Coordinates of C-alpha atoms in Angstrom, one line a residue:
Chain A
M297 CA 19.5 -13.9 -38.6
S298 CA 16.8 -11.3 -38.4
E299 CA 13.6 -13.1 -39.3
L300 CA 11.4 -13.9 -36.2
T301 CA 11.6 -17.5 -35.4
A302 CA 9.5 -19.2 -32.8
E303 CA 10.3 -22.4 -30.8
P304 CA 8.1 -24.3 -28.2
L305 CA 10.0 -24.6 -24.9
S306 CA 7.5 -26.8 -23.2
E307 CA 3.7 -27.5 -23.1
D308 CA 2.9 -23.8 -22.0
A309 CA 5.8 -21.8 -23.2
L310 CA 6.7 -20.3 -26.7
L311 CA 10.1 -18.6 -27.3
L312 CA 10.2 -15.8 -30.0
R313 CA 13.6 -15.1 -31.2
F314 CA 14.4 -11.7 -33.0
D315 CA 18.1 -12.5 -33.4
D316 CA 21.1 -14.3 -31.7
S317 CA 23.3 -11.3 -30.6
I318 CA 23.4 -8.8 -27.8
D319 CA 22.5 -5.5 -29.8
P320 CA 20.6 -2.5 -28.6
E321 CA 18.6 -2.4 -31.8
V322 CA 17.6 -5.9 -31.6
N323 CA 16.7 -5.6 -28.0
A324 CA 14.5 -2.5 -28.7
R325 CA 12.7 -4.6 -31.3
V326 CA 12.0 -7.3 -28.5
H327 CA 10.5 -4.5 -26.2
A328 CA 8.5 -3.1 -28.9
A329 CA 7.1 -6.6 -29.6
A330 CA 6.5 -7.1 -25.8
A331 CA 4.6 -3.8 -25.6
R332 CA 2.4 -4.7 -28.5
L333 CA 1.6 -8.2 -27.2
R334 CA 0.8 -6.9 -23.8
A335 CA -1.6 -4.3 -25.3
A336 CA -3.3 -7.0 -27.4
H337 CA -4.5 -8.9 -24.2
L338 CA -4.2 -12.2 -25.6
P339 CA -6.3 -14.9 -23.9
G340 CA -4.7 -17.0 -21.2
M341 CA -1.3 -15.1 -21.3
V342 CA 0.6 -15.6 -18.2
D343 CA 4.0 -14.1 -19.0
I344 CA 5.4 -11.9 -21.6
A345 CA 9.3 -11.8 -20.6
P346 CA 11.9 -10.2 -22.8
S347 CA 15.6 -11.3 -22.8
Y348 CA 18.3 -9.8 -25.1
A349 CA 17.1 -11.0 -28.4
G350 CA 14.1 -13.2 -27.4
L351 CA 10.6 -12.9 -25.8
L352 CA 9.2 -15.7 -23.7
L353 CA 5.4 -16.2 -23.8
R354 CA 4.0 -18.3 -21.1
F355 CA 0.3 -19.2 -21.5
D356 CA -2.5 -21.4 -20.5
P357 CA -2.7 -24.2 -23.3
L358 CA -6.4 -24.6 -22.4
A359 CA -7.0 -21.2 -23.8
W360 CA -5.5 -22.1 -27.1
E361 CA -6.5 -25.6 -27.7
D362 CA -9.4 -26.5 -30.3
A363 CA -10.3 -30.0 -30.2
L364 CA -11.8 -29.4 -33.6
A365 CA -8.6 -28.2 -35.2
D366 CA -5.4 -30.2 -36.3
E367 CA -3.1 -27.2 -35.2
S368 CA -1.6 -27.2 -31.8
A369 CA -2.0 -24.6 -29.2
H370 CA 1.6 -23.3 -29.9
A371 CA 0.7 -22.9 -33.6
R372 CA -2.5 -21.0 -32.9
L373 CA -0.9 -18.8 -30.5
L374 CA 2.0 -18.0 -32.9
A375 CA -0.6 -17.3 -35.8
S376 CA -2.1 -14.6 -33.5
V377 CA 1.4 -13.3 -32.4
E378 CA 2.4 -12.9 -35.9
T379 CA -0.8 -11.1 -36.9
I380 CA -0.5 -8.6 -34.1
L381 CA 3.2 -8.0 -34.9
R382 CA 2.6 -7.4 -38.5
D383 CA -0.1 -4.9 -38.0
P384 CA 1.2 -1.4 -38.8
C385 CA -1.5 0.2 -36.9
T386 CA -0.4 -1.0 -33.6
T387 CA 3.0 0.7 -34.0
A388 CA 1.7 4.2 -32.6
R389 CA 0.4 2.8 -29.5
F390 CA 3.6 2.1 -27.6
P391 CA 3.7 3.5 -24.1
Q392 CA 6.5 6.2 -23.8
T393 CA 9.7 4.7 -22.4
R394 CA 10.4 5.7 -19.1
V395 CA 13.8 7.4 -17.9
V396 CA 14.8 6.6 -14.3
E397 CA 17.6 8.4 -12.8
I398 CA 19.7 6.3 -10.4
P399 CA 22.0 8.2 -7.9
V400 CA 25.1 6.4 -7.2
C401 CA 27.8 7.0 -4.7
Y402 CA 31.1 6.1 -6.5
S403 CA 33.7 5.6 -3.8
S404 CA 36.2 3.1 -2.6
E405 CA 33.9 2.5 0.3
F406 CA 31.0 1.6 -1.8
G407 CA 32.8 0.6 -4.7
P408 CA 35.9 -1.7 -3.7
D409 CA 36.7 -2.3 -7.4
L410 CA 36.5 1.3 -8.4
D411 CA 40.3 1.9 -8.4
E412 CA 41.2 -1.3 -10.1
A413 CA 38.5 -1.0 -12.7
A414 CA 39.8 2.6 -13.5
R415 CA 43.4 1.2 -13.7
Q416 CA 42.3 -1.5 -16.2
A417 CA 40.5 1.1 -18.3
Q418 CA 43.6 3.5 -17.9
L419 CA 41.5 6.3 -16.7
S420 CA 41.5 8.1 -13.4
A421 CA 38.8 7.2 -11.0
R422 CA 37.2 10.6 -11.9
D423 CA 37.1 10.0 -15.5
F424 CA 35.8 6.5 -15.1
I425 CA 32.9 7.8 -13.2
A426 CA 32.4 10.8 -15.7
R427 CA 32.1 8.3 -18.5
H428 CA 29.7 5.8 -16.4
T429 CA 27.5 8.8 -15.7
A430 CA 27.5 10.2 -19.2
A431 CA 25.9 7.3 -21.0
D432 CA 22.4 6.5 -21.7
Y433 CA 21.6 2.8 -20.6
S434 CA 18.6 0.7 -21.5
V435 CA 17.2 -2.3 -19.3
A436 CA 17.9 -5.2 -21.8
M437 CA 16.2 -7.8 -19.4
V438 CA 15.6 -8.3 -15.7
G439 CA 17.0 -11.7 -14.4
F440 CA 19.7 -13.5 -12.0
A441 CA 17.5 -12.2 -9.1
P442 CA 14.3 -10.4 -8.7
G443 CA 14.8 -6.9 -10.0
F444 CA 18.3 -7.3 -11.2
P445 CA 18.6 -5.1 -14.5
Y446 CA 21.0 -6.0 -17.3
L447 CA 21.8 -2.7 -18.6
L448 CA 23.2 -2.1 -22.3
G449 CA 25.0 1.0 -23.4
L450 CA 28.1 1.0 -21.4
D451 CA 31.0 2.9 -22.9
P452 CA 33.3 0.5 -24.5
I453 CA 36.4 2.0 -22.6
L454 CA 34.6 0.8 -19.3
H455 CA 34.5 -2.9 -20.5
V456 CA 36.3 -4.5 -17.5
P457 CA 36.4 -8.3 -17.1
R458 CA 34.6 -9.9 -14.1
R459 CA 36.6 -10.8 -10.9
A460 CA 38.5 -14.1 -11.3
T461 CA 36.9 -15.2 -7.9
P462 CA 33.3 -14.0 -7.3
R463 CA 32.5 -12.6 -3.9
T464 CA 30.2 -14.4 -1.8
R465 CA 28.4 -11.3 -0.7
V466 CA 27.7 -8.2 -2.7
P467 CA 25.7 -5.5 -0.8
A468 CA 22.2 -4.4 -2.1
G469 CA 22.4 -1.5 -4.3
S470 CA 26.0 -2.2 -5.5
V471 CA 26.5 -0.9 -9.1
A472 CA 28.8 -3.2 -11.0
I473 CA 30.5 -3.9 -14.4
G474 CA 30.8 -7.4 -15.8
G475 CA 32.5 -7.2 -19.2
A476 CA 30.3 -5.2 -21.5
Q477 CA 27.3 -4.9 -19.1
T478 CA 26.5 -2.8 -16.0
G479 CA 24.0 -3.8 -13.5
I480 CA 22.7 -3.2 -10.0
Y481 CA 22.5 -5.7 -7.1
P482 CA 18.8 -5.6 -5.8
R483 CA 19.7 -7.4 -2.6
E484 CA 22.8 -9.0 -1.0
L485 CA 23.8 -11.7 -3.4
P486 CA 27.0 -13.6 -4.4
G487 CA 28.6 -12.0 -7.6
G488 CA 31.5 -11.7 -9.8
W489 CA 31.0 -8.2 -11.3
R490 CA 33.4 -5.2 -10.5
I491 CA 31.7 -3.0 -7.9
I492 CA 32.1 0.6 -8.6
G493 CA 29.5 2.4 -6.4
R494 CA 26.4 2.0 -4.6
T495 CA 22.8 3.6 -4.9
P496 CA 20.6 4.2 -2.0
L497 CA 17.5 3.3 -4.0
R498 CA 15.7 0.1 -3.4
L499 CA 15.4 -1.8 -6.6
F500 CA 13.1 -4.5 -5.3
D501 CA 10.5 -4.4 -2.7
P502 CA 7.8 -7.1 -2.8
Q503 CA 5.4 -4.8 -0.8
R504 CA 5.7 -2.0 -3.5
D505 CA 3.5 -1.8 -6.7
P506 CA 5.3 -2.5 -9.0
P507 CA 7.8 -4.2 -7.0
C508 CA 10.8 -3.5 -9.1
L509 CA 12.2 -0.1 -9.8
L510 CA 13.3 -1.0 -13.2
A511 CA 11.4 -2.9 -15.9
P512 CA 12.6 -4.3 -19.3
G513 CA 12.8 -1.5 -21.9
D514 CA 13.3 1.4 -19.2
R515 CA 16.2 3.9 -20.0
V516 CA 18.4 4.5 -17.3
R517 CA 20.9 7.4 -16.4
F518 CA 23.2 7.4 -13.4
R519 CA 24.0 10.5 -11.3
A520 CA 26.9 10.7 -9.0
I521 CA 26.1 11.6 -5.4
D522 CA 28.3 12.3 -2.2
A523 CA 28.4 10.1 0.9
D524 CA 26.1 12.8 2.6
E525 CA 23.3 12.5 0.0
F526 CA 23.8 8.7 -0.1
S527 CA 23.0 8.3 3.8
A528 CA 20.2 10.9 3.5
R529 CA 18.5 8.8 0.9
V530 CA 19.4 5.2 1.8
S531 CA 16.3 3.0 2.0
H532 CA 17.7 -0.5 1.9
P533 CA 16.3 -3.1 4.0
A534 CA 18.5 -4.0 7.2
Chain B
M94 CA -5.7 -21.7 15.7
S95 CA -2.0 -22.3 15.4
I96 CA 0.8 -25.0 15.0
E97 CA 4.0 -24.8 16.9
V98 CA 7.1 -25.9 15.1
L99 CA 9.0 -28.4 17.6
K100 CA 11.5 -29.6 14.8
P101 CA 11.6 -28.0 11.5
G102 CA 12.7 -31.1 9.5
L103 CA 15.4 -30.6 6.8
L104 CA 13.7 -28.2 4.6
T105 CA 10.0 -27.3 5.1
T106 CA 8.3 -24.5 3.3
P107 CA 5.0 -23.0 2.6
Q108 CA 4.0 -23.6 -1.0
D109 CA 1.0 -23.0 -3.4
F110 CA 0.9 -23.0 -7.1
G111 CA 3.5 -20.3 -7.1
R112 CA 3.9 -16.8 -8.2
Q113 CA 2.8 -16.1 -11.8
G114 CA 3.1 -13.3 -14.2
F115 CA 6.5 -11.7 -12.8
T116 CA 9.0 -13.4 -14.9
H117 CA 9.9 -10.4 -16.9
L118 CA 11.0 -8.7 -13.6
G119 CA 13.3 -11.7 -12.8
I120 CA 10.7 -13.1 -10.2
G121 CA 10.2 -16.8 -10.6
R122 CA 7.3 -19.1 -10.0
A123 CA 8.4 -21.2 -7.2
G124 CA 5.3 -23.3 -5.9
A125 CA 5.0 -27.0 -4.9
F126 CA 7.5 -29.0 -7.0
D127 CA 5.1 -32.1 -7.1
A128 CA 2.0 -30.2 -7.8
P129 CA -0.5 -33.3 -8.0
A130 CA 0.6 -34.6 -4.4
Y131 CA 0.3 -30.9 -3.1
R132 CA -3.2 -30.8 -4.9
L133 CA -4.3 -34.2 -3.4
A134 CA -3.2 -33.1 0.2
N135 CA -5.3 -30.1 -0.1
A136 CA -8.3 -32.2 -1.6
L137 CA -8.1 -34.6 1.3
A138 CA -7.9 -31.9 3.9
G139 CA -11.1 -30.5 2.5
N140 CA -9.4 -27.5 1.0
A141 CA -9.5 -25.5 -2.2
R142 CA -7.0 -26.7 -4.7
D143 CA -4.8 -23.6 -4.1
A144 CA -4.7 -23.5 -0.5
C145 CA -1.2 -23.1 1.3
A146 CA 0.3 -26.4 2.3
L147 CA 3.9 -27.3 3.6
E148 CA 6.3 -28.9 1.3
I149 CA 8.7 -31.1 3.3
T150 CA 12.1 -32.4 2.0
L151 CA 13.6 -35.8 3.0
L152 CA 13.0 -35.5 6.7
G153 CA 9.7 -34.4 8.1
P154 CA 9.0 -31.8 11.1
T155 CA 7.5 -32.5 14.4
L156 CA 4.5 -30.2 14.9
R157 CA 2.2 -29.4 17.9
F158 CA -1.2 -28.4 17.3
D159 CA -3.1 -26.0 19.8
C160 CA -6.4 -26.6 18.0
D161 CA -8.4 -29.6 16.5
A162 CA -7.7 -29.8 12.8
C163 CA -8.3 -32.0 9.9
I164 CA -5.0 -32.7 8.0
A165 CA -3.6 -34.9 5.1
V166 CA -0.1 -36.1 4.2
T167 CA 0.9 -37.0 0.7
G168 CA 3.9 -37.3 -1.6
A169 CA 6.9 -39.4 -0.6
P170 CA 6.3 -42.1 1.8
L171 CA 7.2 -41.5 5.5
S172 CA 5.9 -42.5 8.9
V173 CA 3.2 -40.3 10.2
Q174 CA 2.6 -40.3 14.0
I175 CA 0.3 -38.6 16.2
D176 CA 1.4 -38.8 19.8
G177 CA 3.3 -41.9 18.9
V178 CA 0.4 -43.7 17.1
E179 CA 1.1 -44.5 13.3
H180 CA -1.4 -43.1 10.8
A181 CA -2.2 -43.5 7.1
M182 CA -0.9 -41.1 4.4
W183 CA -3.1 -40.2 1.4
S184 CA -6.1 -40.0 3.8
P185 CA -7.9 -37.3 5.7
L186 CA -6.7 -37.3 9.5
F187 CA -8.2 -35.6 12.5
I188 CA -5.9 -34.4 15.1
H189 CA -6.9 -33.2 18.6
A190 CA -5.8 -29.9 20.1
G191 CA -2.7 -30.5 22.2
R192 CA -1.5 -33.4 20.3
T193 CA 1.8 -33.7 18.3
L194 CA 2.2 -34.7 14.8
A195 CA 5.7 -36.3 14.1
L196 CA 6.6 -36.9 10.3
A197 CA 9.7 -39.0 10.0
A198 CA 12.5 -39.5 7.3
M199 CA 11.2 -40.5 3.7
R200 CA 11.6 -44.1 3.0
S201 CA 12.1 -43.3 -0.8
G202 CA 11.3 -40.1 -2.7
C203 CA 12.2 -36.4 -1.7
R204 CA 9.0 -34.5 -1.3
T205 CA 6.1 -34.9 1.1
Y206 CA 2.9 -32.4 1.5
L207 CA 1.1 -31.6 4.7
A208 CA -2.2 -29.8 4.2
V209 CA -4.3 -28.5 7.1
H210 CA -8.1 -27.8 6.7
G211 CA -8.3 -24.2 6.0
G212 CA -4.8 -23.8 4.8
F213 CA -1.9 -22.1 6.5
D214 CA -2.7 -18.4 6.9
F215 CA 0.4 -16.5 5.5
E216 CA 0.1 -13.1 3.8
P217 CA 0.5 -13.5 0.1
V218 CA 3.5 -11.9 -1.4
L219 CA 3.1 -10.9 -4.9
G220 CA 0.1 -13.0 -5.1
S221 CA 1.4 -16.2 -3.7
R222 CA 2.0 -18.0 -0.5
S223 CA 5.0 -20.0 -1.9
L224 CA 8.3 -19.4 -0.4
D225 CA 11.1 -19.0 -3.1
V226 CA 13.9 -20.4 -1.0
N227 CA 16.6 -19.2 -3.3
A228 CA 15.4 -15.6 -3.7
A229 CA 14.3 -15.5 -0.1
L230 CA 10.8 -14.3 -1.2
G231 CA 7.6 -15.2 0.3
P232 CA 6.1 -16.2 3.6
L233 CA 8.7 -16.0 6.4
Q234 CA 11.4 -15.3 3.8
R235 CA 13.1 -18.5 5.0
P236 CA 12.2 -22.2 5.6
L237 CA 10.5 -23.2 8.9
R238 CA 12.5 -22.9 12.1
V239 CA 12.0 -24.3 15.7
G240 CA 9.5 -22.0 17.4
D241 CA 7.5 -20.7 14.5
A242 CA 3.9 -20.5 15.2
L243 CA 2.0 -21.3 12.0
R244 CA -1.4 -19.7 11.7
I245 CA -4.4 -21.8 10.2
R246 CA -7.1 -20.1 8.6
E247 CA -10.5 -20.5 10.1
T248 CA -13.3 -22.0 8.0
G249 CA -16.1 -22.5 10.4
N250 CA -16.4 -26.0 9.5
G251 CA -14.7 -29.4 9.0
S252 CA -12.7 -29.3 12.2
R253 CA -15.2 -31.3 14.1
E254 CA -14.2 -34.8 15.2
M255 CA -14.5 -37.4 12.7
K256 CA -13.0 -40.9 12.2
F257 CA -11.7 -41.4 8.7
N258 CA -11.0 -45.1 7.6
W259 CA -10.3 -44.7 4.0
S260 CA -7.2 -43.4 2.0
I261 CA -6.6 -43.2 -1.9
D262 CA -4.3 -45.4 -3.6
P263 CA -0.9 -43.6 -3.7
R264 CA 0.5 -45.5 -6.8
P265 CA -0.7 -43.3 -9.7
W266 CA 0.5 -40.3 -7.7
F267 CA 4.0 -41.2 -6.6
D268 CA 6.7 -42.3 -8.7
A269 CA 10.4 -42.1 -8.2
E270 CA 11.6 -44.7 -10.7
S271 CA 9.9 -44.6 -14.1
P272 CA 12.0 -42.9 -17.1
L273 CA 11.2 -39.2 -17.5
R274 CA 9.8 -38.3 -20.9
L275 CA 12.1 -36.0 -22.7
L276 CA 11.3 -33.6 -25.6
P277 CA 13.8 -32.4 -28.0
A278 CA 15.0 -28.8 -27.3
T279 CA 16.8 -26.0 -29.1
H280 CA 20.5 -27.6 -28.9
T281 CA 19.6 -31.4 -28.8
H282 CA 20.7 -31.7 -32.4
L283 CA 24.1 -30.3 -31.5
L284 CA 25.1 -33.2 -29.3
D285 CA 27.6 -35.5 -30.7
A286 CA 26.5 -38.9 -31.8
E287 CA 27.7 -40.8 -28.7
S288 CA 26.0 -38.2 -26.5
R289 CA 22.8 -38.2 -28.2
Q290 CA 22.9 -42.1 -27.6
A291 CA 23.9 -41.7 -24.0
L292 CA 21.3 -39.3 -23.3
F293 CA 18.8 -42.0 -23.6
S294 CA 20.9 -45.1 -22.8
Q295 CA 22.5 -44.3 -19.5
A296 CA 21.2 -43.9 -16.1
F297 CA 22.0 -40.7 -14.6
Q298 CA 22.5 -40.3 -11.0
V299 CA 21.2 -37.3 -8.9
S300 CA 23.9 -35.4 -7.2
N301 CA 23.9 -34.2 -3.7
D302 CA 23.8 -30.7 -4.5
S303 CA 20.3 -30.8 -6.2
N304 CA 17.6 -28.7 -4.9
R305 CA 14.4 -26.8 -6.1
V306 CA 16.5 -24.7 -8.3
G307 CA 17.9 -27.7 -10.2
V308 CA 18.4 -31.4 -10.0
R309 CA 21.9 -32.1 -11.0
L310 CA 22.9 -35.3 -13.0
R311 CA 25.9 -37.3 -12.7
G312 CA 27.0 -39.6 -15.5
V313 CA 29.2 -40.0 -18.6
P314 CA 29.7 -36.5 -19.7
L315 CA 27.8 -35.4 -22.6
R316 CA 29.4 -33.1 -25.2
L317 CA 28.5 -31.0 -28.3
D318 CA 29.9 -31.7 -31.7
T319 CA 31.1 -28.2 -31.6
P320 CA 31.0 -25.7 -28.7
V321 CA 28.6 -22.8 -29.0
E322 CA 28.5 -19.3 -27.4
L323 CA 25.0 -18.5 -26.4
I324 CA 23.3 -15.4 -25.2
S325 CA 21.1 -15.6 -22.2
E326 CA 17.6 -16.2 -23.0
A327 CA 14.4 -17.6 -21.2
C328 CA 14.4 -20.9 -19.2
V329 CA 11.4 -22.9 -18.0
A330 CA 11.0 -25.6 -15.3
G331 CA 11.9 -29.0 -16.8
T332 CA 14.6 -27.6 -19.0
L333 CA 17.6 -29.9 -19.3
Q334 CA 20.7 -27.6 -19.5
L335 CA 24.2 -28.6 -20.4
P336 CA 26.9 -26.7 -18.6
P337 CA 30.6 -27.0 -19.8
S338 CA 31.1 -29.9 -17.2
G339 CA 29.1 -32.0 -19.6
E340 CA 26.8 -33.1 -16.8
P341 CA 23.2 -31.9 -17.3
I342 CA 21.0 -30.0 -14.8
A343 CA 17.1 -30.5 -14.9
L344 CA 15.7 -27.1 -13.9
G345 CA 13.3 -27.2 -11.1
V346 CA 10.5 -24.8 -9.8
E347 CA 13.0 -22.3 -8.6
H348 CA 14.9 -22.0 -11.8
P349 CA 16.7 -18.8 -12.9
V350 CA 14.3 -17.0 -15.3
S351 CA 17.1 -16.8 -17.9
G352 CA 20.2 -18.7 -18.8
G353 CA 23.0 -19.1 -21.3
Y354 CA 23.8 -23.0 -21.3
P355 CA 22.8 -25.2 -24.3
R356 CA 19.3 -26.7 -23.7
I357 CA 19.5 -30.6 -24.7
G358 CA 15.9 -31.5 -23.7
Q359 CA 12.9 -30.6 -22.0
I360 CA 11.2 -33.0 -19.5
A361 CA 7.5 -33.5 -20.2
A362 CA 5.3 -31.4 -17.8
V363 CA 3.6 -34.6 -16.8
D364 CA 6.8 -35.8 -15.4
L365 CA 7.9 -32.8 -13.5
P366 CA 6.3 -34.3 -10.4
H367 CA 8.4 -37.4 -10.8
L368 CA 11.5 -35.3 -11.3
A369 CA 10.6 -33.5 -7.9
Q370 CA 10.6 -37.1 -6.2
R371 CA 14.2 -38.0 -7.0
R372 CA 16.5 -37.8 -4.0
P373 CA 20.4 -37.6 -4.2
G374 CA 21.6 -40.9 -5.3
D375 CA 18.6 -41.9 -7.3
A376 CA 18.8 -42.8 -10.9
I377 CA 17.2 -40.9 -13.7
R378 CA 16.7 -42.3 -17.3
F379 CA 15.2 -40.6 -20.2
A380 CA 12.6 -41.8 -22.8
P381 CA 12.1 -39.9 -25.8
C382 CA 8.8 -38.2 -26.4
T383 CA 7.1 -35.6 -28.8
L384 CA 5.4 -32.5 -27.8
D385 CA 2.1 -33.9 -29.0
E386 CA 2.6 -37.0 -26.9
A387 CA 3.6 -34.9 -23.8
R388 CA 0.4 -32.7 -24.3
Q389 CA -1.7 -35.7 -24.4
A390 CA -0.3 -37.3 -21.3
L391 CA -0.7 -34.0 -19.4
R392 CA -4.4 -33.7 -20.5
E393 CA -5.0 -37.2 -19.4
R394 CA -3.2 -36.7 -16.0
E395 CA -5.3 -33.6 -15.4
R396 CA -8.5 -35.4 -16.0
E397 CA -7.6 -38.1 -13.8
L398 CA -6.5 -35.6 -10.9
R399 CA -9.7 -33.7 -11.3
E400 CA -11.9 -37.0 -11.1
M401 CA -9.8 -37.9 -7.9
E402 CA -10.3 -34.4 -6.5
M403 CA -14.2 -34.8 -6.9
L404 CA -14.3 -38.2 -5.6
I405 CA -12.5 -37.0 -2.4
A406 CA -14.7 -34.1 -2.1
T407 CA -17.9 -36.4 -2.3
R408 CA -16.5 -38.9 0.3
L409 CA -15.6 -35.9 2.6
Q410 CA -19.3 -34.6 2.3
Q411 CA -20.5 -38.0 3.2
G412 CA -18.8 -37.8 6.4
A413 CA -16.6 -40.7 6.6

């Protein structure tokens, strides 16, 4: 499957589907389409929200209904979307992707699962950290909680399964691995991913504009820092 | 101009229409679950449609007013008392400074709305005064507690003493019984033959662990013909998900922005307020519906709601 398909989810939502797999190339197409549709400023558009292989469009149906036409609001919106995505001239106008560096203190204090994850990967903790900081990641989507980035690009050797019993409290800033994915907890939350370190950066702050440090499509690199640099930079809410 | 919380009720939260346009950042809409009841509370209190009101769950709060105020209570039926005297719901009410408003337990339904003239004066967070309980995002970052002082926005009019002796008929706006109209969704066709039938023939029961995130349904488990592995993709309010247990979850206004369970139906938007009014133990039946019928019903309901808002505004202007 690689053709674009579209499905009405509800009276005010259309889901575009680019594929049915978790694949960086597919996900990049989702973000490219999202950028084009944002730039097109379609009327009544409320949300343009990427997931791994899909793009949610939430819209005001009144902006797309036409009492004189037989077509539904969804069909009219989809026709506009297809025209925009087919137009070769819009390709050049994507915004540059951002690269965001995330400092992480990898230690057993901030990463209680670091040693166990390294053992499972048959690496020393040091090599595990080196591999985690060597890769280029991309934010496939943001979900689970406000500002939680699902990152693609994890070194396959670092794929470790989730904990059998999820923790009831994972501290804000925890950097974690769940299977093939890595992510960062924006605030204290329950979670089953393996915690390998913590960033002093604040991923979500509703008073900030934009409220989230990372947006879908952003590129991410991790940089190892020591406990001193961590405490100097920590900005988590109490 | 403030209201002191003497008792918070079971779960009382500030709500408006919710936060829009942040789905891509994992931030959901939240907002009043029974939106028409919320709008009519505002209309009866002489407010703009989107003023901040309180959403009350199952058991109402007790509130002391330190100022004269016009208020209105709509949604699930409960006893409304001002200093021990019973008052009507679905009606504009005047309350004197120093008096106490006590809202009791709901007789049926699950959510009641309290609007005050001017609206509750919270700072908007990301464009909305709605509390997302699950994300701890929005005014207070938590439900109401004993001792909270809730400020009311001053409007310079409408708080003079008035005697109102009319109310609107709640019947078109409160329904905790009718079947919910269900549109087909992505994976409906994957249900096995028995489950496809059971989806519409059985009465599901609302489970105790239901909340604004989702209404969990108990019943004969539904099964897919063959299991599917799905990747996480967008969810919307009203989506009927089927987790491995076979007991569906109807997503509410605080639904996660994405999810990986099969979607076996979509509750028509016009019936979301009726989903909001089902309490643990209530029955839910589904009736099949097409997207065109759902659209039509939503347009019709919106027309009736606007007519009612205009009628209420006219009567308030006439003064009684």
